[in-house]
Tab-separated table of C-alpha atoms in Angstrom:
chain	number	residue	atom	x	y	z
A	28	MET	CA	-0.131	0.128	-0.015
A	29	HIS	CA	3.041	2.601	0.888
A	30	LYS	CA	4.695	1.742	-3.276
A	31	LYS	CA	0.875	3.068	-4.523
A	32	LEU	CA	0.588	5.817	-2.844
A	33	ASP	CA	3.612	6.712	-3.555
A	34	SER	CA	2.826	6.842	-7.050
A	35	LEU	CA	-0.286	8.363	-6.837
A	36	LEU	CA	1.457	11.663	-4.518
A	37	ALA	CA	3.595	11.236	-7.304
A	38	ALA	CA	1.156	11.549	-10.400
A	39	ALA	CA	-0.499	14.271	-8.504
A	40	GLY	CA	2.784	16.155	-7.361
A	41	LEU	CA	2.550	15.978	-4.231
A	42	SER	CA	5.599	15.194	-1.591
A	43	LEU	CA	5.005	13.748	1.892
A	44	PRO	CA	7.070	13.005	5.228
A	45	ASP	CA	7.277	9.671	5.840
A	46	GLN	CA	5.288	9.991	9.002
A	47	GLN	CA	2.726	11.451	7.558
A	48	LYS	CA	2.729	8.830	4.833
A	49	GLN	CA	2.388	6.147	7.582
A	50	GLN	CA	-0.554	8.363	9.057
A	51	LEU	CA	-2.580	7.681	6.035
A	52	VAL	CA	-1.544	4.545	6.127
A	53	ALA	CA	-2.803	3.886	9.025
A	54	TYR	CA	-5.726	5.442	8.897
A	55	VAL	CA	-6.945	3.652	5.435
A	56	ASN	CA	-6.276	0.174	7.695
A	57	MET	CA	-8.659	1.710	10.386
A	58	LEU	CA	-10.725	1.728	7.637
A	59	HIS	CA	-11.228	-1.331	6.685
A	60	LYS	CA	-11.374	-2.814	9.131
A	61	TRP	CA	-13.741	-0.808	11.094
A	62	ASN	CA	-15.918	-1.342	7.474
A	63	LYS	CA	-16.460	-5.055	8.112
A	64	ALA	CA	-18.873	-4.460	10.888
A	65	TYR	CA	-19.766	-1.049	10.446
A	66	ASN	CA	-20.186	-0.044	7.156
A	67	LEU	CA	-19.020	3.442	6.946
A	68	THR	CA	-17.871	3.651	2.977
A	69	SER	CA	-18.984	1.769	0.715
A	70	VAL	CA	-15.292	1.473	-1.352
A	71	ARG	CA	-14.084	-1.959	-0.194
A	72	ASP	CA	-10.348	-2.190	-1.141
A	73	PRO	CA	-8.245	-0.712	0.199
A	74	MET	CA	-6.029	0.391	-2.444
A	75	GLN	CA	-9.246	2.103	-3.725
A	76	MET	CA	-9.571	3.972	-0.621
A	77	LEU	CA	-5.989	5.651	-1.399
A	78	VAL	CA	-7.394	7.089	-4.850
A	79	ARG	CA	-11.414	7.615	-3.593
A	80	HIS	CA	-10.358	8.714	-0.130
A	81	ILE	CA	-7.456	9.415	0.259
A	82	MET	CA	-5.832	11.462	-2.584
A	83	ASP	CA	-9.297	12.642	-3.335
A	84	SER	CA	-8.907	14.323	0.311
A	85	ILE	CA	-5.683	16.087	0.585
A	86	VAL	CA	-5.408	17.401	-3.316
A	87	VAL	CA	-7.347	20.400	-1.929
A	88	ASN	CA	-4.985	21.138	1.009
A	89	LYS	CA	-3.161	24.455	-0.823
A	90	HIS	CA	-6.641	25.289	-1.571
A	91	LEU	CA	-7.009	26.488	1.910
A	92	THR	CA	-6.552	29.361	4.099
A	93	GLY	CA	-6.241	29.954	7.749
A	94	SER	CA	-5.694	27.107	10.630
A	95	ARG	CA	-8.843	26.104	11.805
A	96	PHE	CA	-11.558	24.363	10.018
A	97	ILE	CA	-14.238	22.506	10.868
A	98	ASP	CA	-15.486	19.329	8.625
A	99	VAL	CA	-19.241	18.769	8.494
A	100	GLY	CA	-20.561	15.740	7.204
A	101	THR	CA	-17.533	14.418	7.866
A	102	GLY	CA	-19.052	10.236	8.050
A	103	PRO	CA	-15.902	8.366	8.914
A	104	GLY	CA	-13.708	11.811	8.917
A	105	LEU	CA	-13.754	12.299	4.971
A	106	PRO	CA	-11.734	14.858	4.500
A	107	GLY	CA	-10.780	15.779	7.677
A	108	ILE	CA	-8.614	13.260	8.403
A	109	PRO	CA	-6.775	13.081	6.208
A	110	LEU	CA	-5.958	17.276	6.382
A	111	ALA	CA	-5.869	16.857	9.326
A	112	ILE	CA	-3.043	14.747	8.424
A	113	VAL	CA	-0.696	16.600	5.890
A	114	ARG	CA	-1.345	20.012	7.708
A	115	PRO	CA	-0.722	19.340	10.910
A	116	ASP	CA	-0.179	23.361	11.834
A	117	SER	CA	-3.856	23.187	11.739
A	118	HIS	CA	-6.818	22.555	13.287
A	119	PHE	CA	-10.004	19.868	12.157
A	120	THR	CA	-13.215	19.344	14.054
A	121	LEU	CA	-14.951	16.900	12.791
A	122	LEU	CA	-18.451	16.689	13.168
A	123	ASP	CA	-21.243	14.179	12.403
A	124	SER	CA	-24.494	12.591	14.355
A	125	LEU	CA	-23.858	9.418	13.713
A	126	GLY	CA	-22.267	7.701	17.091
A	127	LYS	CA	-20.790	4.596	15.857
A	128	ARG	CA	-18.769	7.065	12.918
A	129	VAL	CA	-17.869	9.819	15.565
A	130	ARG	CA	-16.479	5.905	18.146
A	131	PHE	CA	-14.671	5.729	14.804
A	132	LEU	CA	-12.808	9.240	14.631
A	133	ARG	CA	-11.933	8.498	18.402
A	134	GLN	CA	-10.235	5.473	17.484
A	135	VAL	CA	-8.564	6.976	14.867
A	136	GLN	CA	-7.449	10.136	16.738
A	137	HIS	CA	-6.167	7.866	20.163
A	138	GLU	CA	-4.623	5.414	17.270
A	139	LEU	CA	-2.429	7.879	14.914
A	140	GLY	CA	-1.964	10.394	17.867
A	141	LEU	CA	-3.723	13.566	16.716
A	142	THR	CA	-3.551	16.285	18.422
A	143	ASN	CA	-5.529	18.390	15.905
A	144	VAL	CA	-8.984	16.790	15.179
A	145	GLU	CA	-11.516	16.764	17.599
A	146	PRO	CA	-14.285	14.479	17.040
A	147	VAL	CA	-18.051	15.811	17.904
A	148	GLN	CA	-21.400	14.366	17.983
A	149	SER	CA	-23.673	16.691	17.019
A	150	ARG	CA	-26.221	18.194	14.127
A	151	VAL	CA	-24.468	20.460	12.268
A	152	GLU	CA	-27.808	23.610	13.328
A	153	GLU	CA	-27.716	22.479	16.629
A	154	PHE	CA	-23.255	23.243	16.935
A	155	ILE	CA	-21.852	26.545	18.234
A	156	PRO	CA	-19.286	27.385	16.878
A	157	GLU	CA	-17.058	29.453	19.642
A	158	PRO	CA	-15.484	31.253	18.215
A	159	PRO	CA	-16.424	31.031	14.196
A	160	PHE	CA	-13.776	29.120	11.335
A	161	ASP	CA	-11.294	30.285	8.700
A	162	GLY	CA	-13.604	27.224	6.769
A	163	VAL	CA	-16.169	25.269	6.101
A	164	ILE	CA	-15.154	22.054	4.926
A	165	SER	CA	-17.983	19.250	2.657
A	166	ARG	CA	-18.018	16.479	0.396
A	167	ALA	CA	-21.225	15.495	1.893
A	168	PHE	CA	-23.763	17.999	1.468
A	169	ALA	CA	-25.981	17.318	-1.651
A	170	SER	CA	-26.394	20.862	-2.617
A	171	LEU	CA	-24.628	24.435	-2.156
A	172	GLN	CA	-27.882	26.083	-0.974
A	173	ASP	CA	-28.053	23.251	1.686
A	174	MET	CA	-24.709	23.433	2.917
A	175	LEU	CA	-25.452	27.240	3.615
A	176	SER	CA	-28.808	27.163	5.328
A	177	TRP	CA	-27.557	24.354	8.422
A	178	CYS	CA	-23.403	25.850	8.033
A	179	HIS	CA	-24.658	29.711	7.571
A	180	HIS	CA	-23.656	30.059	11.706
A	181	LEU	CA	-20.090	28.539	11.085
A	182	PRO	CA	-17.299	31.054	9.742
A	183	ALA	CA	-16.235	34.282	11.084
A	184	LYS	CA	-17.910	36.891	9.179
A	185	GLY	CA	-16.095	38.950	6.173
A	186	GLN	CA	-13.304	36.142	6.073
A	187	GLY	CA	-14.398	32.833	6.896
A	188	ARG	CA	-14.844	30.356	3.291
A	189	PHE	CA	-17.010	27.343	3.024
A	190	TYR	CA	-15.208	24.649	0.497
A	191	ALA	CA	-17.566	22.337	-0.998
A	192	LEU	CA	-15.851	19.329	-2.414
A	193	LYS	CA	-18.757	18.784	-5.765
A	194	GLY	CA	-18.022	16.074	-9.190
A	195	VAL	CA	-19.029	17.962	-11.540
A	196	ARG	CA	-19.336	22.499	-12.394
A	197	PRO	CA	-22.286	22.993	-10.004
A	198	ASP	CA	-23.416	26.123	-12.488
A	199	ASP	CA	-26.988	26.061	-11.369
A	200	GLU	CA	-26.179	25.630	-8.223
A	201	LEU	CA	-24.409	28.121	-7.878
A	202	ASP	CA	-26.948	30.470	-9.516
A	203	SER	CA	-28.666	31.075	-7.031
A	204	LEU	CA	-26.555	31.361	-3.688
A	205	PRO	CA	-28.120	33.414	-1.060
A	206	ASP	CA	-26.978	37.266	0.089
A	207	GLY	CA	-23.787	37.488	2.181
A	208	VAL	CA	-22.279	35.022	0.238
A	209	THR	CA	-19.504	35.509	-2.683
A	210	LEU	CA	-18.340	32.986	-5.499
A	211	GLU	CA	-14.893	33.337	-5.046
A	212	GLU	CA	-12.922	30.657	-7.282
A	213	ILE	CA	-14.074	26.974	-8.964
A	214	VAL	CA	-10.743	24.910	-8.769
A	215	LYS	CA	-10.666	21.585	-11.346
A	216	LEU	CA	-9.087	19.333	-9.163
A	217	LYS	CA	-6.531	16.025	-10.658
A	218	VAL	CA	-6.791	13.075	-8.301
A	219	PRO	CA	-4.610	10.368	-9.992
A	220	GLU	CA	-6.398	7.117	-11.041
A	221	LEU	CA	-10.349	8.727	-10.143
A	222	GLU	CA	-12.944	8.525	-12.484
A	223	GLY	CA	-14.831	11.133	-13.494
A	224	GLU	CA	-14.733	15.756	-12.951
A	225	ARG	CA	-13.545	17.369	-9.553
A	226	HIS	CA	-13.920	20.758	-8.402
A	227	LEU	CA	-13.699	23.169	-5.401
A	228	VAL	CA	-16.033	25.264	-5.219
A	229	ILE	CA	-14.511	28.240	-2.856
A	230	LEU	CA	-17.355	31.009	-1.089
A	231	LYS	CA	-16.871	33.760	0.933
A	232	ALA	CA	-19.161	34.736	4.297
A	233	ASN	CA	-19.500	38.327	3.698
């Protein structure tokens, strides 16, 4: 699995320290092991997890601004855990409403020694950020409208951003952004060996 990760990183033009690569592989191993009992992801093959979960998460790293992030609807920690591993100086709150996922995240935090993550079990609309976050990240929401409606209270006004990981460019969703939110950038992401398009939509909370 280490060789596969090395080849994927090289294809993406990324280089990581050995410790971070070991943590990423250990996370995939934990996800694979727990998945049999907890059904955390539909991806069953660890090699595919490297592509569809690890690489798909860390390619957004260079586009993030700030140091305090919340991963909303994180599920088994995606993209929050891989980003926390490759961005050790930033802090990630991992929010999910399902107890089994949060238990898994706490185990990952413990086994990988991640001091920069905080798993939280809560519905997003009931979670009170203190202080507000530099960035709100999600790859699970069905639409930008839902994400903005439920997460509007999470980013710092004037400087906080929403980072939505999407497949195809959601131009129809961008046509009806609410007041107080502006489109900053749409980044076309390149994920080695991943079929289909990937885009990162960056919105600013005014």
